[in-house]
Amino acid sequence: MREKSNSLFYNIDWITVAIYFILILIGWMNIYSAVYDEASSTIFSLSRLESKQFIFILIAIILAFSIIIIDASFFTATAYILFAGIILLNIVVCFLGTDIRGSHSWFKFGSFSFQPAEFAKWATALAIAKYLSGFAKKEWRTKLLVTIGFIFIPIAVIVVLQNETGCALVFAAFIIVMYREGLVQGIFLFFGLFVILSIIIGLKYPGLIIGVAVVLLLIAVFRLMLVRRTVKQFLLTAIIISVFSGLYLVAPKVMEKLPEHQAGRIKSWLGLPVSRAMQDRYGYNTKQSMIAIGSGGWAGKGYLQGTQTKYRFVPEQETDFIFCTVGEEWGFVGTAFIILLYLILISRLIIMSERQRSDFTRIYGYGVAAIFFIHLVVNIGMTIGLLPVIGIPLPFFSYGGSSLISFTILLFIFVKLDSQRLLILR
């Protein structure tokens, strides 16, 4: 038994590792298809994206192996140091970085680029896990405030200084972690949902003040029927109604202050009246993506046979819109298989998290699962028109070394921590 416990690959969750390799293999195949050029005779050229991605895959695998051979205690001991280092790197890139597609968040080295914002995800997950695992449950208020600080520090740096809204949105995933740890009650999640609905309704139907007022009044009456009608509850209900009403009225005004590309994407998504030029500019990607996915039908057109892909009707089809390539060439069967793979991976991560003896590993595991879940929902949602266009990649699928390596680090740190769960007493 001691010999097994000292083995390098002892107790590794091979199901998770197998899903990882399947996803990066299928992802590379789809990147190859997305940039396929019949006139090119070789793929082994650094001028081609599939060749670069192959190099990124090799680097990611080497890093995954390196993480496996590192003692798990390294990550608990250096969580804050890694977090501080990554945040510092994100600040430095604001001054020394390069603009790519309107985002000032890249270090460029020749034909290769590096985006520190991607690495802030796993670094923040480690820092939150380290902090939450070290406090008693009775100190939940302090834990909540400091945890929110851990989340908002990278968000502020990434959004304000780098203009990388999509990457910062992923940090909302940590709300799931906070809910699991009892820092956020379910009622606050519902409250957040109603906040989002108030904003959307305010943008979509800004003139229906009377109708909205009636709905809010009914909500207030219904709420007061379910609680003890005290002065405190009346005041709380009034505050809730005021918040929803304020968001409904303010949302259109805020929309006018947004940068043109953000406002254009939201308006196109909601179907609001916009100029033809704005519709073509900000709604084009989603429209072409939906055409590509829809044209795939049940079984798809076949590998390398997608016309929307081959003739590059969909911009960014090898990065943010890689899922449309799957839909066109593999059809409903292929897209369902890919989504199922992701759901199995996320479910597996949750199961692994729940079996942990260490609070640190459990919290980090939920962070990993939540990040993958947000990426999956948002990326696929925007390619099929359910969500506005937000520039975040599909894990292990989209082209890009920073995202692939970051997701690999994120996942294999947890795989390593899980492999040593039996050595943890608490």
Short mmCIF file of C-alpha atoms in Angstrom, two decimals:
data_model
loop_
_atom_site.label_atom_id
_atom_site.label_comp_id
_atom_site.label_asym_id
_atom_site.label_seq_id
_atom_site.Cartn_x
_atom_site.Cartn_y
_atom_site.Cartn_z
CA MET A 1 0.00 0.00 0.00
CA ARG A 2 2.84 2.39 0.81
CA GLU A 3 4.47 1.64 -2.54
CA LYS A 4 1.21 2.51 -4.33
CA SER A 5 0.79 5.73 -2.38
CA ASN A 6 4.29 6.77 -3.43
CA SER A 7 3.57 6.04 -7.09
CA LEU A 8 3.51 9.13 -9.32
CA PHE A 9 0.09 8.35 -10.82
CA TYR A 10 -1.46 6.75 -7.76
CA ASN A 11 -5.13 7.66 -7.27
CA ILE A 12 -5.29 9.93 -10.33
CA ASP A 13 -8.87 10.34 -11.61
CA TRP A 14 -8.37 8.88 -15.06
CA ILE A 15 -11.95 9.57 -16.17
CA THR A 16 -11.29 13.30 -15.89
CA VAL A 17 -7.92 12.97 -17.61
CA ALA A 18 -9.47 10.93 -20.45
CA ILE A 19 -12.19 13.55 -21.04
CA TYR A 20 -9.49 16.23 -21.12
CA PHE A 21 -7.54 14.43 -23.85
CA ILE A 22 -10.70 13.72 -25.86
CA LEU A 23 -11.70 17.39 -25.75
CA ILE A 24 -8.30 18.76 -26.78
CA LEU A 25 -8.08 16.20 -29.62
CA ILE A 26 -11.54 17.01 -30.99
CA GLY A 27 -10.87 20.70 -30.42
CA TRP A 28 -7.69 20.55 -32.51
CA MET A 29 -9.56 18.72 -35.28
CA ASN A 30 -12.17 21.49 -35.37
CA ILE A 31 -9.53 24.23 -35.40
CA TYR A 32 -7.90 22.45 -38.34
CA SER A 33 -11.27 22.35 -40.08
CA ALA A 34 -12.04 26.01 -39.29
CA VAL A 35 -8.82 27.21 -40.97
CA TYR A 36 -8.61 24.43 -43.57
CA ASP A 37 -7.03 25.49 -46.84
CA GLU A 38 -7.03 23.05 -49.77
CA ALA A 39 -4.15 24.91 -51.38
CA SER A 40 -1.85 24.30 -48.41
CA SER A 41 0.23 21.17 -48.66
CA THR A 42 1.40 20.98 -45.05
CA ILE A 43 0.14 21.75 -41.57
CA PHE A 44 3.61 21.83 -40.03
CA SER A 45 4.20 25.54 -40.39
CA LEU A 46 4.19 28.20 -37.66
CA SER A 47 2.27 30.44 -40.05
CA ARG A 48 -0.76 28.14 -39.67
CA LEU A 49 -3.03 28.24 -36.64
CA GLU A 50 -3.45 24.47 -36.33
CA SER A 51 0.35 24.09 -36.13
CA LYS A 52 0.55 26.69 -33.37
CA GLN A 53 -2.30 25.01 -31.53
CA PHE A 54 -0.50 21.67 -31.75
CA ILE A 55 2.51 23.30 -30.07
CA PHE A 56 0.23 24.76 -27.40
CA ILE A 57 -1.22 21.28 -26.80
CA LEU A 58 2.25 19.82 -26.29
CA ILE A 59 3.12 22.62 -23.85
CA ALA A 60 -0.16 22.07 -22.01
CA ILE A 61 0.47 18.33 -21.68
CA ILE A 62 3.99 18.96 -20.36
CA LEU A 63 2.56 21.42 -17.81
CA ALA A 64 -0.13 18.90 -16.82
CA PHE A 65 2.56 16.27 -16.19
CA SER A 66 4.64 18.80 -14.26
CA ILE A 67 1.69 19.60 -12.00
CA ILE A 68 1.16 15.89 -11.34
CA ILE A 69 4.72 15.44 -10.09
CA ILE A 70 4.56 18.50 -7.81
CA ASP A 71 3.49 17.87 -4.23
CA ALA A 72 -0.08 19.05 -3.63
CA SER A 73 0.97 21.09 -0.61
CA PHE A 74 2.80 23.46 -2.97
CA PHE A 75 -0.51 24.91 -4.16
CA THR A 76 -1.90 25.46 -0.68
CA ALA A 77 1.35 27.06 0.48
CA THR A 78 1.75 29.40 -2.50
CA ALA A 79 -1.90 30.25 -3.29
CA TYR A 80 -1.60 33.89 -2.22
CA ILE A 81 1.81 34.29 -3.86
CA LEU A 82 0.53 32.93 -7.18
CA PHE A 83 -2.55 35.16 -6.95
CA ALA A 84 -0.46 38.28 -6.27
CA GLY A 85 1.96 37.42 -9.08
CA ILE A 86 -0.79 36.94 -11.66
CA ILE A 87 -2.55 40.16 -10.64
CA LEU A 88 0.75 42.02 -10.90
CA LEU A 89 1.26 40.53 -14.36
CA ASN A 90 -2.20 41.76 -15.37
CA ILE A 91 -1.30 45.26 -14.23
CA VAL A 92 2.03 45.22 -16.09
CA VAL A 93 0.36 44.18 -19.35
CA CYS A 94 -1.77 47.33 -19.20
CA PHE A 95 1.41 49.38 -19.72
CA LEU A 96 3.61 47.06 -21.76
CA GLY A 97 0.99 45.01 -23.59
CA THR A 98 -0.35 45.10 -27.13
CA ASP A 99 -3.86 45.81 -28.42
CA ILE A 100 -5.50 42.84 -30.10
CA ARG A 101 -9.12 43.18 -31.26
CA GLY A 102 -9.65 46.19 -28.99
CA SER A 103 -8.33 44.49 -25.85
CA HIS A 104 -5.14 45.82 -24.27
CA SER A 105 -4.38 42.54 -22.50
CA TRP A 106 -1.69 40.78 -24.52
CA PHE A 107 2.05 40.33 -24.40
CA LYS A 108 3.29 39.70 -27.93
CA PHE A 109 6.45 37.73 -28.71
CA GLY A 110 6.94 37.46 -32.45
CA SER A 111 4.07 35.42 -33.88
CA PHE A 112 2.94 34.26 -30.42
CA SER A 113 0.79 36.12 -27.90
CA PHE A 114 0.21 35.65 -24.19
CA GLN A 115 -2.86 36.86 -22.24
CA PRO A 116 -2.37 37.05 -18.43
CA ALA A 117 -6.11 37.62 -17.86
CA GLU A 118 -6.77 33.94 -18.59
CA PHE A 119 -4.44 32.91 -15.76
CA ALA A 120 -6.26 35.11 -13.26
CA LYS A 121 -9.09 32.54 -13.17
CA TRP A 122 -7.19 29.65 -11.59
CA ALA A 123 -5.09 32.02 -9.46
CA THR A 124 -8.25 33.58 -8.01
CA ALA A 125 -9.76 30.13 -7.45
CA LEU A 126 -6.67 29.14 -5.44
CA ALA A 127 -6.73 32.36 -3.38
CA ILE A 128 -10.45 32.00 -2.56
CA ALA A 129 -10.00 28.35 -1.60
CA LYS A 130 -7.04 29.23 0.61
CA TYR A 131 -8.93 32.01 2.39
CA LEU A 132 -12.27 30.24 2.86
CA SER A 133 -10.67 27.04 4.13
CA GLY A 134 -8.93 28.89 6.94
CA PHE A 135 -11.90 30.45 8.75
CA ALA A 136 -14.62 29.21 11.07
CA LYS A 137 -18.17 29.27 9.71
CA LYS A 138 -19.32 31.74 12.36
CA GLU A 139 -17.15 34.40 10.73
CA TRP A 140 -19.16 34.27 7.52
CA ARG A 141 -19.60 38.05 7.21
CA THR A 142 -15.87 38.66 7.19
CA LYS A 143 -15.38 35.73 4.83
CA LEU A 144 -18.02 37.10 2.48
CA LEU A 145 -16.51 40.59 2.29
CA VAL A 146 -12.93 39.42 1.80
CA THR A 147 -13.99 36.80 -0.75
CA ILE A 148 -15.83 39.45 -2.75
CA GLY A 149 -12.62 41.47 -2.60
CA PHE A 150 -10.67 38.57 -4.09
CA ILE A 151 -13.18 38.44 -6.93
CA PHE A 152 -13.44 42.16 -7.64
CA ILE A 153 -9.70 42.91 -7.57
CA PRO A 154 -9.01 40.95 -10.79
CA ILE A 155 -12.33 42.09 -12.30
CA ALA A 156 -11.42 45.74 -11.76
CA VAL A 157 -7.93 45.26 -13.21
CA ILE A 158 -9.12 43.28 -16.21
CA VAL A 159 -12.19 45.33 -17.12
CA VAL A 160 -11.06 48.86 -16.35
CA LEU A 161 -7.47 48.64 -17.53
CA GLN A 162 -7.59 45.96 -20.22
CA ASN A 163 -11.07 46.37 -21.76
CA GLU A 164 -11.62 42.61 -21.42
CA THR A 165 -15.25 42.44 -20.28
CA GLY A 166 -15.83 38.86 -21.42
CA CYS A 167 -12.96 37.44 -19.36
CA ALA A 168 -14.04 39.41 -16.29
CA LEU A 169 -17.60 38.08 -16.59
CA VAL A 170 -16.30 34.59 -15.83
CA PHE A 171 -15.57 35.68 -12.25
CA ALA A 172 -19.33 35.53 -11.64
CA ALA A 173 -18.70 31.77 -11.47
CA PHE A 174 -17.36 32.20 -7.94
CA ILE A 175 -20.85 33.09 -6.75
CA ILE A 176 -21.59 29.37 -7.14
CA VAL A 177 -18.66 28.59 -4.85
CA MET A 178 -19.89 31.12 -2.30
CA TYR A 179 -23.37 29.56 -2.43
CA ARG A 180 -21.93 26.08 -1.84
CA GLU A 181 -19.98 27.33 1.16
CA GLY A 182 -23.05 29.02 2.67
CA LEU A 183 -21.86 32.58 2.14
CA VAL A 184 -24.66 33.41 -0.29
CA GLN A 185 -28.21 32.25 0.40
CA GLY A 186 -30.55 31.07 -2.33
CA ILE A 187 -32.76 34.12 -1.91
CA PHE A 188 -29.88 36.36 -3.03
CA LEU A 189 -29.44 34.28 -6.19
CA PHE A 190 -33.13 34.82 -6.99
CA PHE A 191 -32.70 38.50 -6.22
CA GLY A 192 -29.80 38.65 -8.68
CA LEU A 193 -31.94 36.91 -11.30
CA PHE A 194 -34.69 39.50 -10.87
CA VAL A 195 -32.10 42.28 -11.14
CA ILE A 196 -31.00 40.91 -14.50
CA LEU A 197 -34.61 40.55 -15.65
CA SER A 198 -35.36 44.13 -14.59
CA ILE A 199 -32.46 45.41 -16.68
CA ILE A 200 -33.44 43.33 -19.72
CA ILE A 201 -37.10 44.40 -19.51
CA GLY A 202 -36.01 48.01 -19.06
CA LEU A 203 -33.94 47.79 -22.24
CA LYS A 204 -36.48 45.85 -24.28
CA TYR A 205 -39.67 47.65 -23.19
CA PRO A 206 -38.65 51.06 -21.81
CA GLY A 207 -42.10 52.63 -22.21
CA LEU A 208 -44.29 50.17 -20.29
CA ILE A 209 -44.10 52.00 -16.97
CA ILE A 210 -47.71 51.36 -15.96
CA GLY A 211 -47.53 47.65 -16.77
CA VAL A 212 -44.28 47.22 -14.90
CA ALA A 213 -45.69 49.12 -11.91
CA VAL A 214 -48.66 46.74 -11.75
CA VAL A 215 -46.36 43.71 -11.87
CA LEU A 216 -44.15 45.09 -9.12
CA LEU A 217 -47.21 45.86 -6.99
CA LEU A 218 -48.42 42.27 -7.40
CA ILE A 219 -44.97 40.99 -6.43
CA ALA A 220 -45.05 43.18 -3.33
CA VAL A 221 -48.51 41.95 -2.30
CA PHE A 222 -47.53 38.32 -2.91
CA ARG A 223 -44.36 38.71 -0.87
CA LEU A 224 -46.16 40.29 2.07
CA MET A 225 -48.63 37.41 2.04
CA LEU A 226 -45.77 34.97 2.66
CA VAL A 227 -44.02 36.83 5.50
CA ARG A 228 -45.03 38.33 8.78
CA ARG A 229 -46.21 41.85 8.01
CA THR A 230 -43.99 43.95 10.24
CA VAL A 231 -42.54 47.41 9.72
CA LYS A 232 -39.22 45.81 8.83
CA GLN A 233 -40.83 43.65 6.14
CA PHE A 234 -42.75 46.60 4.69
CA LEU A 235 -39.52 48.59 4.47
CA LEU A 236 -37.65 45.66 2.92
CA THR A 237 -40.41 45.21 0.34
CA ALA A 238 -40.30 48.93 -0.48
CA ILE A 239 -36.53 48.74 -0.95
CA ILE A 240 -36.84 45.73 -3.27
CA ILE A 241 -39.50 47.44 -5.38
CA SER A 242 -37.41 50.61 -5.51
CA VAL A 243 -34.35 48.69 -6.68
CA PHE A 244 -36.25 46.89 -9.44
CA SER A 245 -37.99 50.10 -10.53
CA GLY A 246 -34.72 52.04 -10.51
CA LEU A 247 -32.97 49.43 -12.63
CA TYR A 248 -35.88 49.38 -15.09
CA LEU A 249 -35.76 53.16 -15.51
CA VAL A 250 -31.96 53.57 -15.48
CA ALA A 251 -31.06 50.68 -17.83
CA PRO A 252 -31.86 52.59 -21.09
CA LYS A 253 -29.83 55.58 -19.86
CA VAL A 254 -26.85 53.38 -19.06
CA MET A 255 -27.12 51.78 -22.50
CA GLU A 256 -26.57 55.18 -24.10
CA LYS A 257 -23.28 55.56 -22.21
CA LEU A 258 -21.83 52.18 -23.20
CA PRO A 259 -19.14 51.91 -25.88
CA GLU A 260 -20.62 51.45 -29.33
CA HIS A 261 -19.52 47.82 -29.72
CA GLN A 262 -21.06 46.76 -26.41
CA ALA A 263 -24.32 48.66 -26.99
CA GLY A 264 -24.50 47.31 -30.54
CA ARG A 265 -24.12 43.70 -29.42
CA ILE A 266 -26.79 44.06 -26.70
CA LYS A 267 -29.24 45.83 -29.01
CA SER A 268 -28.74 43.23 -31.74
CA TRP A 269 -29.28 40.44 -29.21
CA LEU A 270 -32.50 42.00 -27.84
CA GLY A 271 -33.80 42.80 -31.31
CA LEU A 272 -33.95 46.53 -30.60
CA PRO A 273 -34.25 48.98 -33.50
CA VAL A 274 -30.77 49.75 -34.84
CA SER A 275 -29.38 51.02 -38.09
CA ARG A 276 -28.67 48.55 -40.87
CA ALA A 277 -24.96 49.27 -40.55
CA MET A 278 -24.99 48.52 -36.81
CA GLN A 279 -27.02 45.34 -37.36
CA ASP A 280 -24.58 44.13 -40.00
CA ARG A 281 -21.60 44.98 -37.83
CA TYR A 282 -22.70 43.64 -34.45
CA GLY A 283 -25.31 41.04 -35.34
CA TYR A 284 -23.47 39.49 -38.27
CA ASN A 285 -21.40 36.98 -36.28
CA THR A 286 -24.37 35.50 -34.46
CA LYS A 287 -26.51 35.39 -37.60
CA GLN A 288 -23.87 33.54 -39.60
CA SER A 289 -23.13 31.23 -36.67
CA MET A 290 -26.80 30.26 -36.40
CA ILE A 291 -26.95 29.66 -40.16
CA ALA A 292 -23.90 27.40 -39.94
CA ILE A 293 -25.28 25.39 -37.02
CA GLY A 294 -28.73 25.13 -38.56
CA SER A 295 -27.35 23.99 -41.92
CA GLY A 296 -25.70 21.02 -40.22
CA GLY A 297 -29.04 19.33 -39.68
CA TRP A 298 -29.14 16.02 -37.85
CA ALA A 299 -25.78 14.47 -38.77
CA GLY A 300 -23.85 17.40 -40.29
CA LYS A 301 -22.26 17.96 -43.68
CA GLY A 302 -19.18 15.93 -42.87
CA TYR A 303 -15.69 16.74 -41.65
CA LEU A 304 -14.03 19.50 -43.73
CA GLN A 305 -17.24 19.85 -45.77
CA GLY A 306 -18.80 22.87 -44.07
CA THR A 307 -19.43 25.66 -46.58
CA GLN A 308 -19.95 28.38 -43.96
CA THR A 309 -16.67 27.31 -42.39
CA LYS A 310 -14.71 26.74 -45.57
CA TYR A 311 -15.58 30.14 -47.01
CA ARG A 312 -15.16 31.87 -43.63
CA PHE A 313 -18.59 33.45 -43.41
CA VAL A 314 -18.31 33.36 -39.60
CA PRO A 315 -15.63 35.69 -38.18
CA GLU A 316 -13.59 34.25 -35.29
CA GLN A 317 -14.78 30.75 -36.21
CA GLU A 318 -11.59 29.18 -34.83
CA THR A 319 -11.80 31.00 -31.49
CA ASP A 320 -15.00 32.30 -29.87
CA PHE A 321 -17.30 30.79 -32.52
CA ILE A 322 -15.64 27.38 -32.82
CA PHE A 323 -18.90 25.68 -31.79
CA CYS A 324 -20.54 26.64 -35.08
CA THR A 325 -17.94 24.51 -36.86
CA VAL A 326 -19.07 21.54 -34.80
CA GLY A 327 -22.72 22.25 -35.59
CA GLU A 328 -22.21 22.59 -39.34
CA GLU A 329 -19.93 19.59 -39.87
CA TRP A 330 -21.16 17.23 -37.14
CA GLY A 331 -24.80 18.30 -36.86
CA PHE A 332 -27.09 17.82 -33.88
CA VAL A 333 -25.50 14.48 -33.02
CA GLY A 334 -22.02 15.98 -32.85
CA THR A 335 -23.02 19.06 -30.84
CA ALA A 336 -25.02 16.92 -28.41
CA PHE A 337 -21.99 14.65 -27.95
CA ILE A 338 -19.68 17.61 -27.23
CA ILE A 339 -22.12 19.15 -24.76
CA LEU A 340 -22.53 15.77 -23.08
CA LEU A 341 -18.76 15.50 -22.70
CA TYR A 342 -18.63 18.86 -20.96
CA LEU A 343 -21.55 17.98 -18.71
CA ILE A 344 -19.86 14.70 -17.73
CA LEU A 345 -16.66 16.62 -16.96
CA ILE A 346 -18.46 19.20 -14.82
CA SER A 347 -20.48 16.52 -13.03
CA ARG A 348 -17.30 14.56 -12.40
CA LEU A 349 -15.63 17.65 -10.92
CA ILE A 350 -18.56 18.16 -8.54
CA ILE A 351 -18.46 14.51 -7.46
CA MET A 352 -14.72 14.76 -6.89
CA SER A 353 -15.20 17.97 -4.89
CA GLU A 354 -17.78 16.40 -2.59
CA ARG A 355 -15.54 13.46 -1.71
CA GLN A 356 -12.71 15.66 -0.42
CA ARG A 357 -11.52 15.67 3.19
CA SER A 358 -9.80 19.00 2.69
CA ASP A 359 -11.89 22.19 2.65
CA PHE A 360 -9.28 23.80 0.41
CA THR A 361 -9.56 21.10 -2.25
CA ARG A 362 -13.37 21.03 -2.12
CA ILE A 363 -13.67 24.79 -2.54
CA TYR A 364 -11.10 24.87 -5.34
CA GLY A 365 -12.87 21.97 -7.08
CA TYR A 366 -16.16 23.84 -7.07
CA GLY A 367 -14.34 26.86 -8.48
CA VAL A 368 -13.03 24.75 -11.36
CA ALA A 369 -16.47 23.28 -12.08
CA ALA A 370 -18.11 26.73 -11.93
CA ILE A 371 -15.60 28.29 -14.33
CA PHE A 372 -16.09 25.52 -16.88
CA PHE A 373 -19.88 25.81 -16.50
CA ILE A 374 -19.91 29.58 -17.13
CA HIS A 375 -17.63 29.22 -20.15
CA LEU A 376 -19.79 26.45 -21.60
CA VAL A 377 -23.11 28.27 -21.14
CA VAL A 378 -21.92 31.69 -22.31
CA ASN A 379 -19.90 30.48 -25.31
CA ILE A 380 -22.55 28.14 -26.69
CA GLY A 381 -25.30 30.58 -25.74
CA MET A 382 -23.80 33.36 -27.86
CA THR A 383 -23.21 31.08 -30.89
CA ILE A 384 -26.90 30.10 -31.00
CA GLY A 385 -28.25 33.57 -30.24
CA LEU A 386 -29.46 33.00 -26.68
CA LEU A 387 -26.88 35.41 -25.22
CA PRO A 388 -25.16 38.53 -26.54
CA VAL A 389 -21.73 38.14 -28.11
CA ILE A 390 -19.15 37.98 -25.32
CA GLY A 391 -15.57 37.14 -26.17
CA ILE A 392 -14.81 34.07 -24.09
CA PRO A 393 -13.43 30.77 -25.43
CA LEU A 394 -14.87 27.27 -25.32
CA PRO A 395 -12.54 25.33 -22.96
CA PHE A 396 -10.02 23.07 -24.74
CA PHE A 397 -11.74 23.79 -28.08
CA SER A 398 -11.11 27.39 -29.06
CA TYR A 399 -7.80 28.33 -30.63
CA GLY A 400 -5.37 30.03 -28.27
CA GLY A 401 -2.40 29.06 -26.18
CA SER A 402 -3.26 31.23 -23.19
CA SER A 403 -6.74 29.77 -22.76
CA LEU A 404 -5.67 26.16 -23.38
CA ILE A 405 -2.72 26.33 -20.99
CA SER A 406 -4.75 28.19 -18.36
CA PHE A 407 -7.60 25.67 -18.48
CA THR A 408 -5.08 22.84 -18.28
CA ILE A 409 -3.46 24.34 -15.18
CA LEU A 410 -6.89 24.98 -13.67
CA LEU A 411 -7.99 21.38 -14.18
CA PHE A 412 -4.79 19.50 -13.32
CA ILE A 413 -4.18 21.37 -10.08
CA PHE A 414 -7.49 19.90 -8.94
CA VAL A 415 -6.62 16.47 -10.34
CA LYS A 416 -3.40 16.56 -8.32
CA LEU A 417 -5.13 17.78 -5.15
CA ASP A 418 -7.77 15.07 -5.53
CA SER A 419 -5.14 12.35 -5.97
CA GLN A 420 -3.83 13.04 -2.45
CA ARG A 421 -7.22 13.29 -0.72
CA LEU A 422 -6.64 10.05 1.21
CA LEU A 423 -3.53 11.53 2.81
CA ILE A 424 -5.54 14.43 4.25
CA LEU A 425 -6.79 13.96 7.78
CA ARG A 426 -9.22 16.85 7.68
#
